Short mmCIF file of C-alpha atoms and ligand atoms in Angstrom, two decimals:
data_model
loop_
_atom_site.label_atom_id
_atom_site.label_comp_id
_atom_site.label_asym_id
_atom_site.label_seq_id
_atom_site.Cartn_x
_atom_site.Cartn_y
_atom_site.Cartn_z
CA UNK A 759 0.32 -0.22 0.39
CA UNK A 760 1.22 3.02 -1.26
CA UNK A 761 1.93 6.39 1.87
CA UNK A 762 -0.23 8.35 -1.17
CA UNK A 763 -1.89 8.66 -4.08
CA UNK A 764 -1.06 11.83 -6.84
CA UNK A 765 -3.66 12.18 -9.00
CA UNK A 766 -2.84 14.44 -12.34
CA UNK A 767 1.27 15.15 -12.88
CA UNK A 768 0.94 18.56 -14.35
CA UNK A 769 3.59 20.76 -13.07
CA UNK A 770 0.98 20.38 -9.78
CA UNK A 771 0.60 16.79 -8.88
CA UNK A 772 4.74 16.35 -10.27
CA UNK A 773 5.66 18.01 -7.83
CA UNK A 774 3.84 16.36 -4.57
CA UNK A 775 5.56 12.86 -6.21
CA UNK A 776 8.24 14.74 -6.26
CA UNK A 777 8.30 16.19 -2.65
CA UNK A 778 6.74 13.32 -1.65
CA UNK A 779 9.70 10.89 -2.28
CA UNK A 780 12.46 13.60 -1.40
CA UNK A 781 10.64 12.65 2.01
CA UNK A 782 11.00 8.87 2.04
CA UNK A 783 7.31 8.65 0.81
CA UNK A 784 6.22 5.54 -1.50
CA UNK A 785 4.45 7.55 -3.89
CA UNK A 786 1.68 6.29 -7.02
CA UNK A 787 1.46 9.35 -9.02
CA UNK A 788 -1.84 8.65 -11.63
CA UNK A 789 -2.34 10.71 -14.58
CA UNK A 790 -4.19 10.84 -17.66
CA UNK A 791 -2.31 13.17 -19.88
CA UNK A 792 -5.51 14.54 -20.83
CA UNK A 793 -5.52 16.91 -24.57
CA UNK A 794 -5.04 20.71 -23.40
CA UNK A 795 -3.27 20.08 -19.41
CA UNK A 796 -2.35 23.82 -18.56
CA UNK A 797 1.06 22.56 -18.06
CA UNK A 798 2.14 21.53 -21.51
CA UNK A 799 0.98 24.96 -23.12
CA UNK A 800 2.59 26.82 -20.28
CA UNK A 801 3.74 30.45 -21.01
CA UNK A 802 6.79 29.81 -18.43
CA UNK A 803 6.91 33.68 -16.41
CA UNK A 804 8.02 33.21 -12.99
CA UNK A 805 7.93 36.45 -11.06
CA UNK A 806 5.30 36.36 -8.18
CA UNK A 807 6.90 39.34 -7.20
CA UNK A 808 5.59 41.94 -9.53
CA UNK A 809 2.27 39.89 -9.01
CA UNK A 810 -0.20 42.81 -8.28
CA UNK A 811 -2.93 40.83 -6.71
CA UNK A 812 -1.35 41.73 -2.89
CA UNK A 813 -4.56 42.46 -1.34
CA UNK A 814 -5.80 38.57 -1.34
CA UNK A 815 -4.08 35.70 -0.43
CA UNK A 816 -1.94 35.31 -3.31
CA UNK A 817 0.10 37.10 -1.98
CA UNK A 818 1.35 34.80 0.24
CA UNK A 819 1.90 31.83 -2.11
CA UNK A 820 4.06 34.38 -4.27
CA UNK A 821 6.56 35.01 -1.32
CA UNK A 822 6.13 30.99 -0.65
CA UNK A 823 7.14 30.84 -4.32
CA UNK A 824 9.57 33.61 -4.54
CA UNK A 825 12.14 31.47 -1.70
CA UNK A 826 10.50 27.96 -2.88
CA UNK A 827 12.00 28.52 -7.18
CA UNK A 828 16.39 28.62 -6.30
CA UNK A 829 15.55 25.87 -3.99
CA UNK A 830 13.91 23.67 -6.31
CA UNK A 831 15.95 24.20 -9.32
CA UNK A 832 19.14 23.56 -7.46
CA UNK A 833 17.20 19.79 -5.95
CA UNK A 834 16.43 19.43 -8.82
CA UNK A 835 20.15 19.52 -10.32
CA UNK A 836 20.91 18.10 -7.32
CA UNK A 837 19.50 15.14 -8.86
CA UNK A 838 20.26 14.96 -11.61
CA UNK A 839 17.63 16.74 -13.41
CA UNK A 840 19.44 20.08 -15.40
CA UNK A 841 16.64 20.01 -17.64
CA UNK A 842 14.34 22.79 -16.78
CA UNK A 843 14.69 25.97 -18.98
CA UNK A 844 14.69 28.09 -15.97
CA UNK A 845 16.87 30.93 -15.88
CA UNK A 846 16.89 33.91 -14.29
CA UNK A 847 15.72 36.41 -16.81
CA UNK A 848 14.73 39.72 -15.76
CA UNK A 849 11.84 41.16 -17.21
CA UNK A 850 10.60 44.50 -18.36
CA UNK A 851 8.08 45.91 -17.99
CA UNK A 852 6.82 49.16 -20.90
CA UNK A 853 3.85 51.57 -21.29
CA UNK A 854 3.50 52.19 -25.03
CA UNK A 855 1.81 55.58 -24.48
CA UNK A 856 2.09 58.75 -21.91
CA UNK A 857 -1.13 57.72 -20.62
CA UNK A 858 0.27 54.00 -19.09
CA UNK A 859 3.65 55.50 -18.73
CA UNK A 860 1.69 57.60 -15.86
CA UNK A 861 -0.30 53.35 -14.83
CA UNK A 862 3.99 52.22 -15.43
CA UNK A 863 4.69 54.81 -12.91
CA UNK A 864 2.13 53.36 -10.01
CA UNK A 865 3.01 49.66 -10.96
CA UNK A 866 6.50 50.50 -10.01
CA UNK A 867 6.07 52.79 -6.77
CA UNK A 868 3.26 49.24 -6.12
CA UNK A 869 6.06 46.99 -6.33
CA UNK A 870 8.00 49.07 -4.63
CA UNK A 871 6.26 49.08 -1.02
CA UNK A 872 9.24 46.64 1.13
CA UNK A 873 5.66 45.86 3.00
CA UNK A 874 4.31 42.71 0.28
CA UNK A 875 5.20 39.87 1.22
CA UNK A 876 6.28 39.14 -1.91
CA UNK A 877 9.03 43.02 -2.30
CA UNK A 878 12.49 41.92 -3.24
CA UNK A 879 14.91 41.09 -0.95
CA UNK A 880 16.93 43.73 -2.69
CA UNK A 881 14.91 47.20 -3.65
CA UNK A 882 17.41 48.21 -6.06
CA UNK A 883 16.78 44.90 -8.88
CA UNK A 884 13.24 46.86 -9.46
CA UNK A 885 14.26 49.88 -11.43
CA UNK A 886 13.38 52.41 -14.42
CA UNK A 887 15.54 51.83 -17.73
CA UNK A 888 15.08 54.56 -20.52
CA UNK A 889 13.79 53.43 -24.11
CA UNK A 890 16.52 54.03 -26.14
CA UNK A 891 18.10 50.47 -23.27
CA UNK A 892 14.72 48.92 -23.78
CA UNK A 893 14.16 48.35 -27.13
CA UNK A 894 18.65 46.55 -26.42
CA UNK A 895 16.89 44.54 -23.81
CA UNK A 896 13.96 43.01 -26.79
CA UNK A 897 15.11 44.05 -30.40
CA UNK A 898 11.89 43.58 -31.59
CA UNK A 899 10.09 46.24 -29.37
CA UNK A 900 8.20 49.14 -30.39
CA UNK A 901 9.55 52.75 -29.53
CA UNK A 902 7.73 53.10 -26.15
CA UNK A 903 6.41 55.82 -23.12
CA UNK A 904 8.66 54.35 -20.25
CA UNK A 905 10.00 50.78 -18.76
CA UNK A 906 10.95 49.36 -16.04
CA UNK A 907 12.74 45.91 -15.18
CA UNK A 908 12.30 43.54 -12.04
CA UNK A 909 15.80 41.54 -12.50
CA UNK A 910 14.72 38.85 -9.88
CA UNK A 911 11.99 37.22 -12.06
CA UNK A 912 12.70 34.04 -14.22
CA UNK A 913 10.85 31.46 -16.86
CA UNK A 914 10.82 27.96 -16.62
CA UNK A 915 10.05 25.76 -19.81
CA UNK A 916 6.04 24.09 -17.89
CA UNK A 917 7.02 20.75 -20.09
CA UNK A 918 10.51 20.32 -18.99
CA UNK A 919 10.15 21.05 -15.46
CA UNK A 920 6.68 18.99 -15.14
CA UNK A 921 9.96 16.33 -16.35
CA UNK A 922 12.16 16.83 -14.71
CA UNK A 923 10.64 16.40 -10.80
CA UNK A 924 8.57 13.49 -12.61
CA UNK A 925 12.69 11.33 -13.44
CA UNK A 926 13.37 12.40 -10.08
CA UNK A 927 10.56 11.60 -8.54
CA UNK A 928 10.25 8.58 -10.58
CA UNK A 929 13.84 7.64 -9.50
CA UNK A 930 13.10 7.49 -5.70
CA UNK A 931 10.17 4.72 -6.87
CA UNK A 932 7.60 6.21 -7.15
CA UNK A 933 5.46 4.47 -10.00
CA UNK A 934 3.85 6.63 -12.61
CA UNK A 935 0.17 4.68 -14.20
CA UNK A 936 -1.31 6.85 -17.34
CA UNK A 937 -4.76 6.61 -17.10
CA UNK A 938 -7.95 8.01 -15.68
CA UNK A 939 -9.51 7.88 -12.71
CA UNK A 940 -13.10 7.42 -13.05
CA UNK A 941 -14.10 7.74 -9.12
CA UNK A 942 -11.66 8.46 -5.92
CA UNK A 943 -13.58 5.26 -4.46
CA UNK A 944 -10.40 2.59 -7.21
CA UNK A 945 -7.51 4.51 -6.41
CA UNK A 946 -4.66 1.73 -4.53
CA UNK A 947 -5.74 2.20 -1.60
CA UNK A 948 -3.41 4.31 0.77
CA UNK A 949 -2.57 6.77 3.33
CA UNK A 950 -3.42 9.70 1.98
CA UNK A 951 -4.51 10.67 -1.72
CA UNK A 952 -3.70 13.81 -2.82
CA UNK A 953 -6.21 15.08 -6.33
CA UNK A 954 -4.00 17.93 -8.35
CA UNK A 955 -6.10 17.38 -11.85
CA UNK A 956 -6.20 20.62 -12.53
CA UNK A 957 -9.33 22.07 -14.82
CA UNK A 958 -10.38 18.76 -13.96
CA UNK A 959 -10.52 17.89 -10.35
CA UNK A 960 -14.51 18.54 -9.72
CA UNK A 961 -14.88 15.48 -11.38
CA UNK A 962 -13.29 13.67 -8.00
CA UNK A 963 -13.88 16.24 -5.93
CA UNK A 964 -17.51 17.85 -7.09
CA UNK A 965 -17.54 20.58 -4.33
CA UNK A 966 -15.18 22.46 -6.04
CA UNK A 967 -15.48 25.39 -8.30
CA UNK A 968 -13.05 24.83 -9.99
CA UNK A 969 -13.45 26.39 -13.86
CA UNK A 970 -11.16 25.72 -17.12
CA UNK A 971 -9.71 28.45 -19.32
CA UNK A 972 -8.45 28.53 -22.18
CA UNK A 973 -4.92 29.26 -23.41
CA UNK A 974 -4.43 30.17 -26.65
CA UNK A 975 0.16 30.98 -27.30
CA UNK A 976 1.84 30.72 -30.17
CA UNK A 977 6.08 30.56 -30.67
CA UNK A 978 7.73 31.63 -33.27
CA UNK A 979 11.43 31.35 -34.00
CA UNK A 980 14.37 33.98 -33.57
CA UNK A 981 17.32 33.63 -35.16
CA UNK A 982 19.47 35.23 -32.54
CA UNK A 983 21.92 34.29 -30.95
CA UNK A 984 21.13 35.91 -27.44
CA UNK A 985 17.95 35.82 -27.96
CA UNK A 986 17.97 33.02 -24.33
CA UNK A 987 18.94 35.88 -22.26
CA UNK A 988 16.51 38.98 -23.47
CA UNK A 989 13.67 39.54 -20.31
CA UNK A 990 10.52 38.68 -19.73
CA UNK A 991 8.17 41.68 -22.05
CA UNK A 992 5.10 42.96 -20.55
CA UNK A 993 3.46 45.41 -21.63
CA UNK A 994 0.10 46.95 -19.82
CA UNK A 995 -2.91 44.75 -21.73
CA UNK A 996 -2.75 41.74 -20.64
CA UNK A 997 0.05 40.01 -23.29
CA UNK A 998 3.41 39.48 -22.88
CA UNK A 999 6.06 37.73 -24.67
CA UNK A 1000 8.74 35.70 -23.38
CA UNK A 1001 12.52 34.02 -24.77
CA UNK A 1002 13.95 30.78 -24.50
CA UNK A 1003 16.87 29.50 -26.92
CA UNK A 1004 15.37 29.16 -29.89
CA UNK A 1005 11.78 31.32 -29.69
CA UNK A 1006 9.70 34.06 -28.50
CA UNK A 1007 6.83 32.41 -26.85
CA UNK A 1008 3.80 34.82 -27.11
CA UNK A 1009 0.41 34.48 -24.90
CA UNK A 1010 -1.91 34.76 -24.69
CA UNK A 1011 -6.17 34.54 -24.23
CA UNK A 1012 -8.01 34.37 -21.59
CA UNK A 1013 -11.28 32.77 -22.37
CA UNK A 1014 -13.35 31.80 -20.35
CA UNK A 1015 -16.97 29.94 -20.77
CA UNK A 1016 -15.27 27.92 -24.28
CA UNK A 1017 -15.70 24.44 -21.48
CA UNK A 1018 -13.47 22.04 -22.36
CA UNK A 1019 -12.23 21.95 -25.23
CA UNK A 1020 -8.68 22.49 -26.65
CA UNK A 1021 -9.65 24.39 -29.90
CA UNK A 1022 -7.24 26.93 -31.99
CA UNK A 1023 -9.62 29.92 -33.27
CA UNK A 1024 -9.30 32.45 -35.65
CA UNK A 1025 -10.25 34.50 -32.91
CA UNK A 1026 -7.45 33.89 -30.80
CA UNK A 1027 -5.06 33.56 -32.75
CA UNK A 1028 -5.86 36.64 -33.97
CA UNK A 1029 -5.90 38.55 -31.25
CA UNK A 1030 -2.35 37.38 -29.90
CA UNK A 1031 -0.99 38.09 -32.56
CA UNK A 1032 -1.93 41.84 -33.09
CA UNK A 1033 -0.90 42.49 -29.06
CA UNK A 1034 2.54 40.82 -30.21
CA UNK A 1035 3.16 42.92 -32.82
CA UNK A 1036 1.90 45.79 -31.56
CA UNK A 1037 4.09 46.17 -28.40
CA UNK A 1038 7.11 44.08 -30.77
CA UNK A 1039 6.73 45.10 -34.52
CA UNK A 1040 10.42 43.42 -34.90
CA UNK A 1041 8.95 40.41 -35.07
CA UNK A 1042 6.90 39.79 -37.99
CA UNK A 1043 8.64 37.98 -39.96
CA UNK A 1044 9.00 35.60 -37.52
CA UNK A 1045 8.55 31.73 -39.22
CA UNK A 1046 5.64 30.71 -36.69
CA UNK A 1047 7.11 27.14 -35.19
CA UNK A 1048 3.75 26.53 -33.70
CA UNK A 1049 0.61 27.49 -31.84
CA UNK A 1050 -0.68 25.80 -28.20
CA UNK A 1051 -3.76 25.80 -26.48
CA UNK A 1052 -4.66 25.21 -22.59
CA UNK A 1053 -6.58 25.12 -19.95
CA UNK A 1054 -6.02 26.57 -16.22
CA UNK A 1055 -7.89 25.60 -13.27
CA UNK A 1056 -9.51 28.86 -13.07
CA UNK A 1057 -11.15 29.31 -9.11
CA UNK A 1058 -14.27 30.95 -8.51
CA UNK A 1059 -13.58 32.62 -5.72
CA UNK A 1060 -9.87 33.55 -7.24
CA UNK A 1061 -7.25 31.59 -5.90
CA UNK A 1062 -6.33 28.39 -5.11
CA UNK A 1063 -8.19 25.09 -2.74
CA UNK A 1064 -4.62 23.46 -1.14
CA UNK A 1065 -5.89 20.80 1.58
CA UNK A 1066 -8.07 18.41 3.37
CA UNK A 1067 -11.37 17.51 1.82
CA UNK A 1068 -13.66 16.60 4.19
CA UNK A 1069 -16.76 16.79 1.72
CA UNK A 1070 -14.91 14.39 0.36
CA UNK A 1071 -16.11 11.48 2.48
CA UNK A 1072 -12.45 10.50 3.07
CA UNK A 1073 -11.18 11.39 5.85
CA UNK A 1074 -7.33 11.19 3.41
CA UNK A 1075 -8.08 13.78 0.24
CA UNK A 1076 -6.54 15.77 -0.12
CA UNK A 1077 -6.57 18.94 -3.24
CA UNK A 1078 -3.91 21.28 -5.46
CA UNK A 1079 -6.01 23.15 -7.76
CA UNK A 1080 -7.04 26.08 -9.20
CA UNK A 1081 -4.00 28.07 -10.32
CA UNK A 1082 -5.24 30.04 -12.46
CA UNK A 1083 -2.36 31.73 -14.72
CA UNK A 1084 0.11 32.18 -12.22
CA UNK A 1085 0.12 27.81 -11.52
CA UNK A 1086 4.57 27.43 -12.87
CA UNK A 1087 5.11 29.92 -10.79
CA UNK A 1088 3.31 29.35 -7.70
CA UNK A 1089 2.15 25.32 -8.16
CA UNK A 1090 5.91 24.13 -7.16
CA UNK A 1091 5.09 25.10 -3.76
CA UNK A 1092 2.34 24.21 -2.82
CA UNK A 1093 2.15 20.87 -4.96
CA UNK A 1094 5.27 19.81 -2.30
CA UNK A 1095 3.46 21.60 1.09
CA UNK A 1096 0.08 20.11 0.35
CA UNK A 1097 2.46 16.19 -0.59
CA UNK A 1098 3.85 17.47 3.33
CA UNK A 1099 0.54 18.18 4.47
CA UNK A 1100 -0.99 15.05 3.13
CA UNK A 1101 2.02 12.45 4.93
CA UNK A 1102 1.80 14.77 8.39
CA UNK A 1103 5.26 16.70 7.42
CA UNK A 1104 4.19 19.94 6.74
CA UNK A 1105 6.48 23.07 8.91
CA UNK A 1106 4.51 25.38 11.08
CA UNK A 1107 5.30 28.26 9.08
CA UNK A 1108 4.25 26.26 5.76
CA UNK A 1109 0.08 24.53 8.31
CA UNK A 1110 0.00 28.15 8.37
CA UNK A 1111 -0.48 29.73 4.45
CA UNK A 1112 -2.47 26.23 3.85
CA UNK A 1113 -4.83 27.15 6.24
CA UNK A 1114 -6.06 30.13 4.09
CA UNK A 1115 -6.44 28.16 1.17
CA UNK A 1116 -8.47 25.18 2.85
CA UNK A 1117 -11.03 23.82 -0.35
C1 FAD B 1750 -1.81 29.42 -22.48
C2 FAD B 1750 -1.39 29.87 -20.65
C3 FAD B 1750 -0.35 30.30 -20.18
C4 FAD B 1750 0.32 30.37 -19.40
N1 FAD B 1750 1.24 30.71 -18.48
C5 FAD B 1750 1.75 30.77 -17.10
C6 FAD B 1750 2.66 31.50 -16.64
O1 FAD B 1750 3.15 32.53 -17.86
N2 FAD B 1750 2.90 31.17 -15.33
C7 FAD B 1750 2.14 30.51 -14.68
O2 FAD B 1750 2.81 30.88 -13.45
N3 FAD B 1750 1.47 30.29 -14.94
C8 FAD B 1750 0.91 29.84 -16.21
N4 FAD B 1750 0.30 29.84 -17.01
C9 FAD B 1750 -0.80 28.33 -16.20
C10 FAD B 1750 -0.34 27.07 -15.25
O3 FAD B 1750 0.37 26.78 -16.85
C11 FAD B 1750 -1.24 25.99 -15.01
O4 FAD B 1750 -1.74 27.45 -14.12
C12 FAD B 1750 -0.15 25.21 -14.64
O5 FAD B 1750 0.17 24.60 -15.49
C13 FAD B 1750 -1.19 24.03 -13.69
O6 FAD B 1750 -0.90 22.76 -13.23
P1 FAD B 1750 -2.53 21.23 -13.00
O7 FAD B 1750 -1.33 21.08 -12.33
O8 FAD B 1750 -2.40 21.80 -11.99
O9 FAD B 1750 -3.02 20.96 -14.35
P2 FAD B 1750 -2.83 20.69 -15.87
O10 FAD B 1750 -1.32 21.29 -15.65
O11 FAD B 1750 -3.60 20.78 -16.01
O12 FAD B 1750 -2.86 19.18 -14.96
C14 FAD B 1750 -3.73 18.00 -15.03
C15 FAD B 1750 -3.27 17.33 -14.58
O13 FAD B 1750 -4.52 15.59 -14.06
C16 FAD B 1750 -5.03 14.81 -15.03
N5 FAD B 1750 -6.63 14.54 -14.41
C17 FAD B 1750 -7.00 15.39 -14.12
N6 FAD B 1750 -7.85 14.46 -14.04
C18 FAD B 1750 -7.36 13.89 -13.85
C19 FAD B 1750 -8.36 11.72 -13.42
N7 FAD B 1750 -9.33 11.92 -13.03
N8 FAD B 1750 -7.45 10.86 -13.74
C20 FAD B 1750 -6.61 10.84 -14.70
N9 FAD B 1750 -5.98 12.08 -14.13
C21 FAD B 1750 -5.74 12.97 -14.05
C22 FAD B 1750 -4.92 15.64 -16.10
O14 FAD B 1750 -5.04 14.70 -17.53
C23 FAD B 1750 -3.70 15.92 -16.33
O15 FAD B 1750 -3.00 15.62 -16.84
C24 FAD B 1750 -1.13 28.96 -17.93
C25 FAD B 1750 -1.39 28.11 -18.77
C26 FAD B 1750 -1.55 28.78 -20.29
C27 FAD B 1750 -2.50 27.19 -20.72
#
């Protein structure tokens, strides 16, 4: 009988399984790899220090992710898992007209507040840059009216991170099964169960208000040897661009009400391209590599569900889902923290954070 069964092998379930094996637990992870899984499509921005949602408990997740990420990457490297696409590349936030320049200043002032839970340890890592510097940092950029940089921001490849977590967990004995779980009662007997099923979680834990939000996202080939060092680029419009060694990823739509259909649409592609080319017209000639589409697990209450699920009828069922557009950032910490909780191995500090996210 395994100590822990994890349902779902996206970034959250993979982190839960990984952490449990680091605690010496025996783990079975069951994952259906549903078409449209969010982790496969996620852009990869990891910038908890620029998360603006200070008024909700999510600022606690941003602070936890901020300290956990370097530890996570180092631990994976120590396990021989060096391919995660992770790099501390910085983030460039830009204004495209005078009105946006005013918003940009207010945003920077808010981020610099040292009282924020996710405020950077060194405030000088958040600073303005002039338009020419911004252009040099991200060459395809349009003329801008203002810009600032957050040096702490990073990017990660969700697919590679998940693969690294699962490979590391498997090397410590985790058993990974690819199949659909129809009911919790069908799972092998275990001490505890963590449901990390992304947007599909309510099929197993019906009381959760988690819904799919479709995101269409484009990968363009970029023939520039320096491209892997470009910062994440965010205008103030909700769209973004980020670079890996051979490509720029531009996204993304946020479509509520599209159900579980991971379809690419004409309107979605039009929206993504129109926004990206208005901020980075220098990409107009870049070849299209691929479109991806994923279903973000969005929690109706606005922040994730993390913890025990008394209503499941089982006293050993836990859930970790509802990370919405920020799951590659928060998910590794919350998956690991819920696994610790399920195994009775969590610290008092982690339990205090998790208490704010109880289902
Ligand atoms: C276009 C897009 C861009 C994004 N960009 C970013 C970003 O830049 N930064 C960021 O932090 N986040 C980003 N996100 C959000 C992030 O990708 C998600 O929040 C995160 O990947 C969710 O991970 P998950 O493990 O909860 O779910 P998923 O990755 O969807 O995985 C859930 C898994 O559980 C399995 N499963 C579910 N139910 C069952 C069952 N009953 N039996 C067996 N298996 C089951 C599914 O098949 C699936 O494999 C983005 C998302 C999208 C779509």
